[in-house]
Tab-separated table of C-alpha atoms in Angstrom:
chain	number	residue	atom	x	y	z
I	1	MET	CA	0.003	0.012	-0.021
I	2	VAL	CA	1.387	3.323	-1.019
I	3	SER	CA	0.386	6.690	0.484
I	4	ARG	CA	1.450	9.974	-1.210
I	5	LEU	CA	1.273	13.553	-0.164
I	6	ALA	CA	2.049	15.975	-2.947
I	7	ILE	CA	2.134	19.699	-3.006
I	8	VAL	CA	2.327	21.051	-6.536
I	9	ALA	CA	2.606	24.308	-8.354
I	10	ALA	CA	1.657	24.167	-12.006
I	11	ALA	CA	1.474	27.312	-14.129
I	12	LEU	CA	-0.241	28.048	-17.345
I	13	VAL	CA	0.010	31.744	-18.141
I	14	VAL	CA	-3.410	33.251	-19.029
I	15	PRO	CA	-4.238	31.874	-22.578
I	16	VAL	CA	-4.494	34.224	-25.494
I	17	GLU	CA	-6.631	33.016	-28.395
I	18	ALA	CA	-4.213	32.158	-31.148
I	19	ALA	CA	-6.979	31.517	-33.595
I	20	ALA	CA	-10.781	31.685	-33.651
I	21	GLN	CA	-11.351	28.163	-32.260
I	22	ASP	CA	-14.231	26.720	-30.255
I	23	THR	CA	-12.380	25.313	-27.263
I	24	THR	CA	-15.372	24.143	-25.286
I	25	MET	CA	-14.972	20.624	-26.620
I	26	VAL	CA	-12.133	18.153	-26.120
I	27	GLN	CA	-11.338	18.350	-29.787
I	28	GLY	CA	-10.527	22.074	-29.431
I	29	GLY	CA	-8.254	21.588	-26.437
I	30	ILE	CA	-5.194	21.533	-28.581
I	31	PHE	CA	-5.830	25.224	-29.350
I	32	GLN	CA	-6.644	26.158	-25.717
I	33	ARG	CA	-2.987	26.516	-24.898
I	34	PRO	CA	-0.987	29.155	-22.910
I	35	PHE	CA	0.192	31.351	-25.750
I	36	ILE	CA	1.838	34.321	-23.986
I	37	ALA	CA	3.355	36.241	-26.907
I	38	SER	CA	1.977	36.869	-30.323
I	39	MET	CA	4.057	37.984	-33.277
I	40	GLY	CA	1.708	38.543	-36.175
I	41	ARG	CA	0.274	35.185	-37.039
I	42	THR	CA	2.554	33.258	-34.713
I	43	SER	CA	2.200	32.673	-30.981
I	44	VAL	CA	4.622	31.208	-28.380
I	45	GLY	CA	3.790	29.844	-24.970
I	46	GLY	CA	4.224	26.989	-22.492
I	47	TYR	CA	3.981	25.870	-18.870
I	48	ALA	CA	6.001	24.495	-16.044
I	49	GLU	CA	5.038	21.961	-13.345
I	50	GLY	CA	6.974	21.493	-10.148
I	51	HIS	CA	6.290	19.028	-7.312
I	52	GLY	CA	7.122	18.448	-3.698
I	53	ASN	CA	6.412	14.732	-2.789
I	54	TYR	CA	6.367	12.595	0.295
I	55	PHE	CA	5.961	8.849	-0.251
I	56	VAL	CA	5.202	6.094	2.237
I	57	THR	CA	5.186	2.394	1.119
I	58	ASP	CA	3.939	-0.179	3.653
I	59	GLY	CA	4.635	2.251	6.463
I	60	ILE	CA	8.196	3.036	5.322
I	61	GLY	CA	8.693	6.687	4.405
I	62	GLU	CA	11.093	7.978	1.793
I	63	GLY	CA	11.098	11.531	3.017
I	64	TRP	CA	10.506	14.708	0.967
I	65	SER	CA	11.720	15.109	-2.563
I	66	MET	CA	11.240	17.835	-5.146
I	67	GLU	CA	11.101	17.577	-8.902
I	68	LEU	CA	10.458	19.666	-12.004
I	69	ARG	CA	8.190	17.138	-13.706
I	70	ARG	CA	7.463	18.994	-16.869
I	71	PHE	CA	8.433	22.067	-18.901
I	72	ASN	CA	6.514	22.444	-22.147
I	73	ILE	CA	6.969	24.855	-25.090
I	74	PHE	CA	4.126	25.560	-27.540
I	75	LEU	CA	4.252	27.140	-30.951
I	76	PHE	CA	1.269	28.081	-33.093
I	77	SER	CA	1.177	29.719	-36.468
I	78	SER	CA	-1.736	30.633	-38.699
I	79	VAL	CA	0.045	30.239	-42.052
I	80	GLY	CA	-2.990	31.388	-44.009
I	81	ARG	CA	-6.751	31.498	-43.896
I	82	ARG	CA	-6.981	27.742	-44.252
I	83	ILE	CA	-3.660	26.466	-42.875
I	84	ARG	CA	-2.506	26.364	-39.271
I	85	PHE	CA	0.484	24.774	-37.579
I	86	VAL	CA	0.672	23.570	-33.921
I	87	SER	CA	3.617	22.022	-32.075
I	88	GLU	CA	4.602	21.073	-28.543
I	89	LEU	CA	8.090	20.213	-27.160
I	90	GLU	CA	8.107	18.600	-23.722
I	91	PHE	CA	10.887	18.223	-21.208
I	92	GLU	CA	10.188	15.719	-18.398
I	93	HIS	CA	12.103	15.396	-15.106
I	94	GLY	CA	14.477	18.158	-16.059
I	95	THR	CA	16.087	16.925	-19.275
I	96	GLU	CA	15.753	13.203	-18.550
I	97	GLU	CA	13.164	12.864	-21.300
I	98	ILE	CA	12.794	15.235	-24.247
I	99	GLU	CA	10.023	14.594	-26.748
I	100	LEU	CA	8.358	16.354	-29.680
I	101	GLU	CA	4.843	15.575	-28.562
I	102	THR	CA	2.916	17.395	-31.304
I	103	ALA	CA	3.852	18.856	-34.687
I	104	LEU	CA	0.873	18.962	-36.960
I	105	LEU	CA	-0.568	20.899	-39.892
I	106	ASP	CA	-4.297	21.523	-40.386
I	107	PHE	CA	-5.844	22.359	-43.745
I	108	VAL	CA	-9.337	23.678	-43.239
I	109	ILE	CA	-11.727	22.804	-46.062
I	110	ASN	CA	-14.633	24.009	-43.865
I	111	PRO	CA	-15.476	23.530	-40.152
I	112	SER	CA	-16.954	20.087	-40.852
I	113	ALA	CA	-13.871	18.822	-42.751
I	114	VAL	CA	-10.337	19.541	-41.686
I	115	VAL	CA	-7.339	17.553	-43.040
I	116	ARG	CA	-4.656	16.990	-40.371
I	117	ALA	CA	-1.170	15.456	-40.802
I	118	GLY	CA	2.051	15.203	-38.833
I	119	ILE	CA	2.771	14.073	-35.233
I	120	ILE	CA	-0.727	13.878	-33.824
I	121	LEU	CA	-2.374	12.772	-30.525
I	122	PRO	CA	-4.664	9.828	-31.438
I	123	PRO	CA	-8.088	10.544	-29.861
I	124	ILE	CA	-8.247	7.548	-27.561
I	125	GLY	CA	-10.601	8.948	-24.922
I	126	ALA	CA	-10.327	12.599	-23.875
I	127	PHE	CA	-7.184	12.625	-21.728
I	128	ASN	CA	-4.692	11.776	-24.508
I	129	VAL	CA	-5.869	14.910	-26.433
I	130	ASP	CA	-6.630	17.249	-23.559
I	131	HIS	CA	-4.004	16.405	-20.875
I	132	ASP	CA	-2.156	19.617	-19.938
I	133	SER	CA	-1.448	19.244	-16.212
I	134	PRO	CA	-2.656	22.655	-14.921
I	135	ARG	CA	-6.203	21.927	-16.159
I	136	TYR	CA	-6.514	19.211	-13.498
I	137	ASP	CA	-6.810	19.528	-9.719
I	138	VAL	CA	-5.260	16.085	-9.144
I	139	VAL	CA	-1.467	15.883	-9.308
I	140	GLU	CA	-0.987	12.412	-10.802
I	141	ARG	CA	-2.288	11.489	-14.246
I	142	PRO	CA	-5.124	8.908	-14.206
I	143	LEU	CA	-3.911	5.280	-14.121
I	144	VAL	CA	-6.343	4.282	-16.934
I	145	ALA	CA	-4.831	7.010	-19.121
I	146	THR	CA	-1.212	5.946	-18.579
I	147	GLU	CA	-1.441	2.169	-18.224
I	148	ILE	CA	-4.411	1.139	-20.354
I	149	ILE	CA	-4.370	4.099	-22.762
I	150	PRO	CA	-0.622	4.792	-23.014
I	151	ALA	CA	-0.940	8.589	-22.704
I	152	THR	CA	0.593	10.690	-23.753
I	153	LEU	CA	0.649	8.757	-27.050
I	154	SER	CA	1.967	10.700	-30.078
I	155	GLU	CA	2.156	9.068	-33.514
I	156	VAL	CA	2.885	10.089	-37.063
I	157	GLY	CA	-0.085	10.004	-39.372
I	158	PHE	CA	-2.907	11.826	-41.146
I	159	GLY	CA	-6.655	11.968	-41.169
I	160	LEU	CA	-9.790	14.098	-40.987
I	161	HIS	CA	-11.669	15.879	-38.249
I	162	GLY	CA	-14.564	18.294	-38.068
I	163	ARG	CA	-17.767	19.448	-36.355
I	164	LEU	CA	-21.459	19.408	-37.122
I	165	ALA	CA	-24.360	21.063	-35.316
I	166	PRO	CA	-27.495	18.915	-35.671
I	167	GLY	CA	-30.553	19.697	-33.506
I	168	GLY	CA	-28.915	22.048	-31.055
I	169	LEU	CA	-25.972	19.714	-30.290
I	170	THR	CA	-22.369	20.123	-31.350
I	171	VAL	CA	-21.004	16.826	-32.734
I	172	SER	CA	-17.288	16.355	-33.373
I	173	TYR	CA	-15.519	13.531	-35.124
I	174	ASP	CA	-11.867	12.471	-35.602
I	175	ALA	CA	-10.483	9.694	-37.832
I	176	TYR	CA	-6.749	9.020	-38.353
I	177	LEU	CA	-4.262	6.515	-39.675
I	178	THR	CA	-0.980	6.337	-37.811
I	179	ASN	CA	2.095	4.107	-37.504
I	180	GLY	CA	0.715	2.492	-34.366
I	181	LEU	CA	2.161	0.738	-31.351
I	182	GLY	CA	4.989	-1.822	-31.686
I	183	ASP	CA	6.330	-5.140	-30.381
I	184	GLY	CA	7.245	-3.599	-27.030
I	185	ILE	CA	3.714	-4.365	-25.886
I	186	ILE	CA	4.897	-7.860	-25.028
I	187	LEU	CA	8.694	-7.608	-25.633
I	188	ASN	CA	9.555	-5.415	-22.669
I	189	GLU	CA	11.451	-5.425	-19.367
I	190	THR	CA	8.348	-5.866	-17.149
I	191	GLY	CA	7.654	-9.420	-18.324
I	192	ARG	CA	3.960	-8.750	-18.880
I	193	THR	CA	1.611	-7.031	-21.349
I	194	ARG	CA	2.196	-3.270	-21.152
I	195	LEU	CA	0.759	-0.970	-23.848
I	196	ALA	CA	2.888	1.963	-22.837
I	197	ALA	CA	6.033	-0.062	-23.732
I	198	GLY	CA	4.727	-0.276	-27.287
I	199	LYS	CA	5.740	3.405	-27.842
I	200	GLY	CA	9.071	2.755	-29.447
I	201	GLU	CA	11.273	5.706	-30.566
I	202	SER	CA	11.136	4.393	-34.151
I	203	ARG	CA	7.385	5.084	-34.345
I	204	PHE	CA	8.196	8.595	-35.643
I	205	GLU	CA	10.359	7.133	-38.432
I	206	GLU	CA	8.483	4.183	-39.824
I	207	ASP	CA	5.775	1.582	-39.169
I	208	ASN	CA	7.356	-1.606	-37.892
I	209	ASN	CA	4.980	-3.792	-39.905
I	210	GLY	CA	3.598	-1.618	-42.694
I	211	SER	CA	0.020	-1.870	-41.338
I	212	PRO	CA	-1.180	1.539	-40.076
I	213	ALA	CA	-3.394	1.723	-36.956
I	214	PHE	CA	-6.799	3.412	-37.006
I	215	SER	CA	-8.070	5.702	-34.305
I	216	GLY	CA	-11.373	7.557	-34.136
I	217	ARG	CA	-13.625	9.437	-31.725
I	218	VAL	CA	-17.160	10.772	-31.910
I	219	ALA	CA	-18.419	13.161	-29.240
I	220	ALA	CA	-21.575	15.187	-28.561
I	221	HIS	CA	-21.622	18.417	-26.564
I	222	ALA	CA	-24.687	20.150	-25.196
I	223	ARG	CA	-24.366	23.625	-23.730
I	224	GLY	CA	-24.984	23.549	-19.996
I	225	LEU	CA	-24.751	19.718	-19.776
I	226	GLY	CA	-21.301	18.737	-21.000
I	227	GLU	CA	-19.684	16.318	-23.403
I	228	ILE	CA	-19.628	12.596	-23.932
I	229	GLY	CA	-17.330	10.777	-26.294
I	230	LEU	CA	-16.785	7.290	-27.684
I	231	SER	CA	-13.490	6.291	-29.205
I	232	MET	CA	-11.513	3.369	-30.481
I	233	TYR	CA	-7.927	2.496	-31.588
I	234	SER	CA	-7.017	-0.667	-33.461
I	235	GLY	CA	-3.901	-1.863	-35.254
I	236	ILE	CA	-1.367	-4.696	-35.818
I	237	TYR	CA	1.457	-4.282	-33.284
I	238	ASN	CA	3.920	-7.035	-34.096
I	239	ARG	CA	6.465	-7.316	-36.905
I	240	TYR	CA	4.981	-10.289	-38.689
I	241	ARG	CA	7.087	-10.257	-41.829
I	242	ILE	CA	10.813	-9.788	-42.593
I	243	ASP	CA	12.071	-8.973	-46.090
I	244	GLY	CA	8.666	-9.780	-47.474
I	245	ALA	CA	8.423	-13.218	-45.836
I	246	VAL	CA	5.690	-13.845	-43.306
I	247	VAL	CA	7.340	-15.077	-40.073
I	248	GLU	CA	4.576	-14.636	-37.496
I	249	LYS	CA	0.839	-14.357	-37.179
I	250	LYS	CA	-0.598	-10.813	-37.332
I	251	ARG	CA	-1.418	-9.748	-33.759
I	252	ARG	CA	-3.795	-6.899	-33.084
I	253	VAL	CA	-4.273	-4.489	-30.188
I	254	SER	CA	-7.653	-2.751	-29.830
I	255	LEU	CA	-8.691	-0.072	-27.405
I	256	TYR	CA	-12.197	1.193	-26.677
I	257	ALA	CA	-12.908	4.228	-24.451
I	258	LEU	CA	-15.812	6.237	-23.037
I	259	ASP	CA	-15.218	9.722	-21.718
I	260	LEU	CA	-17.473	12.303	-20.130
I	261	GLU	CA	-17.268	15.819	-18.731
I	262	GLY	CA	-20.018	18.027	-17.345
I	263	ASN	CA	-21.585	19.690	-14.316
I	264	ILE	CA	-24.038	18.404	-11.790
I	265	GLY	CA	-25.082	21.600	-10.059
I	266	PRO	CA	-21.910	23.049	-8.489
I	267	ILE	CA	-19.994	19.780	-8.955
I	268	GLU	CA	-17.773	19.327	-11.983
I	269	ALA	CA	-17.487	15.709	-13.082
I	270	ARG	CA	-14.815	14.339	-15.425
I	271	GLY	CA	-14.015	10.694	-16.125
I	272	GLU	CA	-12.877	8.079	-18.523
I	273	ALA	CA	-13.221	4.270	-18.890
I	274	ALA	CA	-11.227	2.062	-21.243
I	275	LEU	CA	-11.002	-1.569	-22.322
I	276	ALA	CA	-8.005	-3.109	-24.127
I	277	ARG	CA	-7.880	-6.353	-26.020
I	278	ILE	CA	-4.461	-7.751	-27.017
I	279	ASP	CA	-3.745	-10.808	-29.121
I	280	VAL	CA	-0.740	-12.424	-27.380
I	281	PRO	CA	1.108	-15.660	-28.350
I	282	GLU	CA	-0.299	-18.772	-26.743
I	283	SER	CA	3.151	-19.730	-25.562
I	284	LEU	CA	3.287	-16.781	-23.179
I	285	GLY	CA	0.567	-18.296	-20.999
I	286	GLU	CA	-1.762	-16.419	-18.699
I	287	VAL	CA	0.814	-14.076	-17.175
I	288	PHE	CA	0.627	-11.900	-20.269
I	289	ALA	CA	-2.807	-10.242	-20.389
I	290	GLU	CA	-5.200	-10.459	-23.259
I	291	ARG	CA	-7.687	-8.043	-21.649
I	292	GLN	CA	-7.177	-4.951	-19.553
I	293	TRP	CA	-9.632	-2.373	-18.310
I	294	GLY	CA	-9.832	0.658	-16.002
I	295	PHE	CA	-11.595	3.897	-15.154
I	296	TYR	CA	-11.237	7.155	-13.279
I	297	LEU	CA	-13.718	9.671	-12.036
I	298	ASP	CA	-12.896	13.170	-10.776
I	299	LEU	CA	-15.470	15.198	-8.763
I	300	GLY	CA	-14.584	18.797	-7.975
I	301	MET	CA	-16.372	21.750	-6.482
I	302	PRO	CA	-15.453	25.362	-5.668
I	303	ILE	CA	-15.612	25.934	-1.905
I	304	TRP	CA	-14.288	29.477	-1.492
I	305	ARG	CA	-13.904	32.506	-3.712
I	306	PRO	CA	-11.661	34.921	-1.759
I	307	ARG	CA	-11.269	38.555	-2.627
I	308	ILE	CA	-7.618	39.253	-3.265
I	309	ARG	CA	-6.395	42.539	-4.670
I	310	GLY	CA	-4.686	42.146	-8.013
I	311	LEU	CA	-6.205	38.734	-8.805
I	312	ASP	CA	-9.099	38.077	-11.142
I	313	ARG	CA	-11.673	35.701	-9.643
I	314	PRO	CA	-9.379	33.439	-7.538
I	315	VAL	CA	-10.982	30.238	-6.368
I	316	VAL	CA	-10.298	27.409	-3.929
I	317	SER	CA	-11.743	24.003	-4.912
I	318	ALA	CA	-11.959	20.561	-3.363
I	319	VAL	CA	-11.511	17.413	-5.506
I	320	VAL	CA	-11.936	13.652	-5.122
I	321	ARG	CA	-10.663	11.044	-7.544
I	322	LEU	CA	-11.637	7.388	-7.651
I	323	GLU	CA	-9.746	5.042	-10.005
I	324	ARG	CA	-9.041	1.392	-10.655
I	325	ILE	CA	-7.178	-0.622	-13.307
I	326	ASP	CA	-7.008	-4.355	-13.913
I	327	LEU	CA	-3.996	-5.182	-16.038
I	328	ASN	CA	-4.799	-8.883	-16.449
I	329	GLN	CA	-8.536	-9.492	-16.518
I	330	GLY	CA	-9.744	-13.079	-16.170
I	331	VAL	CA	-9.079	-16.199	-14.146
I	332	PHE	CA	-6.342	-18.907	-14.182
I	333	ALA	CA	-7.593	-21.909	-16.162
I	334	SER	CA	-5.722	-24.315	-13.789
I	335	THR	CA	-7.094	-23.007	-10.512
I	336	GLY	CA	-10.119	-20.862	-11.385
I	337	LEU	CA	-8.688	-18.135	-9.201
I	338	ASP	CA	-8.851	-14.511	-10.247
I	339	ARG	CA	-5.735	-13.105	-11.907
I	340	GLY	CA	-4.393	-10.132	-9.998
I	341	ASP	CA	-2.223	-7.304	-11.293
I	342	GLU	CA	-4.755	-4.714	-10.122
I	343	THR	CA	-4.452	-1.236	-8.628
I	344	SER	CA	-7.068	0.883	-6.860
I	345	ALA	CA	-6.424	4.455	-5.839
I	346	PHE	CA	-8.204	7.200	-3.929
I	347	THR	CA	-7.202	10.850	-3.958
I	348	VAL	CA	-8.491	13.889	-2.099
I	349	GLY	CA	-7.129	17.381	-2.514
I	350	LEU	CA	-7.475	21.148	-2.510
I	351	SER	CA	-6.507	23.545	-5.271
I	352	PHE	CA	-6.043	27.288	-5.405
I	353	ARG	CA	-6.279	29.028	-8.743
I	354	PRO	CA	-5.169	32.685	-8.358
I	355	ILE	CA	-5.790	33.337	-12.049
I	356	ALA	CA	-6.984	31.229	-14.952
I	357	GLY	CA	-4.273	28.781	-16.004
I	358	THR	CA	-2.220	28.791	-12.767
I	359	VAL	CA	-2.871	26.298	-9.964
I	360	PHE	CA	-1.396	25.331	-6.613
I	361	ARG	CA	-2.464	21.808	-5.576
I	362	ALA	CA	-2.175	19.739	-2.377
I	363	ASN	CA	-3.146	16.056	-2.754
I	364	TYR	CA	-3.226	13.004	-0.519
I	365	ARG	CA	-3.238	9.771	-2.531
I	366	ARG	CA	-3.626	6.171	-1.383
I	367	GLU	CA	-2.950	3.192	-3.629
I	368	CYS	CA	-3.462	-0.511	-3.125
I	369	PHE	CA	-1.870	-3.104	-5.328
I	370	ARG	CA	-2.334	-6.836	-6.025
I	371	ASP	CA	0.247	-8.783	-7.984
I	372	VAL	CA	-0.658	-11.290	-10.687
I	373	LEU	CA	-1.022	-14.042	-8.077
I	374	GLY	CA	-3.398	-11.925	-5.979
I	375	ASN	CA	-0.918	-11.022	-3.235
I	376	ASP	CA	-1.539	-7.614	-1.609
């Protein structure tokens, strides 16, 4: 059992609209970024996220530690009336990890049909698209979004997205072909199925098997109610042929997700559930999962709006997160006992937003684990 106390400062400078975009939906989140300087048609921005953590595992404390978890740089340029460019460069844990997370070009035919190409964020659920840390009152990213859906997942590809407005609703759609996840899903150091390990560095260079993955999301948004989205991702992940010769069976990974965001009176609700199906070789036995699932639900509510000179509408909010993942769903054929490899977590916290886009967060998080044999 792990307990965590985290005090975090995450800053997004007040956003400036870099283009006339509707950012009320998840699809528009990529344009709701902290652009702090505009130079004609080009805008520059970013954010930083720093943590102070105290970890206790089975009653043994590790003491306080500090980290600069993320430093992100955004660039946006409206090249012309119909062409726009967006990019994001992310530094994690100082300079331990440096990644070009987004670099895409949009060609706007009309609002209902926009061609997109480059390094994109496949729309598997909402979090992979709309994940900037200062938008959330919980410090850690949801387990379902990092272990089931391997967020943040960036892939090279192209596709189409757009919006329609039937019957008072706003409906968005996204459909893309990308290089897809690789053999690391099962060929990794953990000795188990792990989708996040399928994000090989070569995915920005070439497809390991020449069979692009498909991702798509359809969402409906009603003003005053919120948004609900359905998405899927499917592709061949293994290298099944070498020099034109078939050496292995094609093995597919498929992800299905449901996401929602809305208000119930003063309570803001946000959540996501996902199911993964993975075709694994029979020789790997039951330790390597063929099915994984998980969910998270955030419930937040403003509890105090102090009057502070020089600050525009500061607010203190309380938040609760419930989450659970099962990384090996099913039972052992030999014993009939449930396979473990499960994690449940509960987080409570307070946040203070002095201005839009800047947040100070204090969280207490408790996690419970079971290994694949069911041991706590």
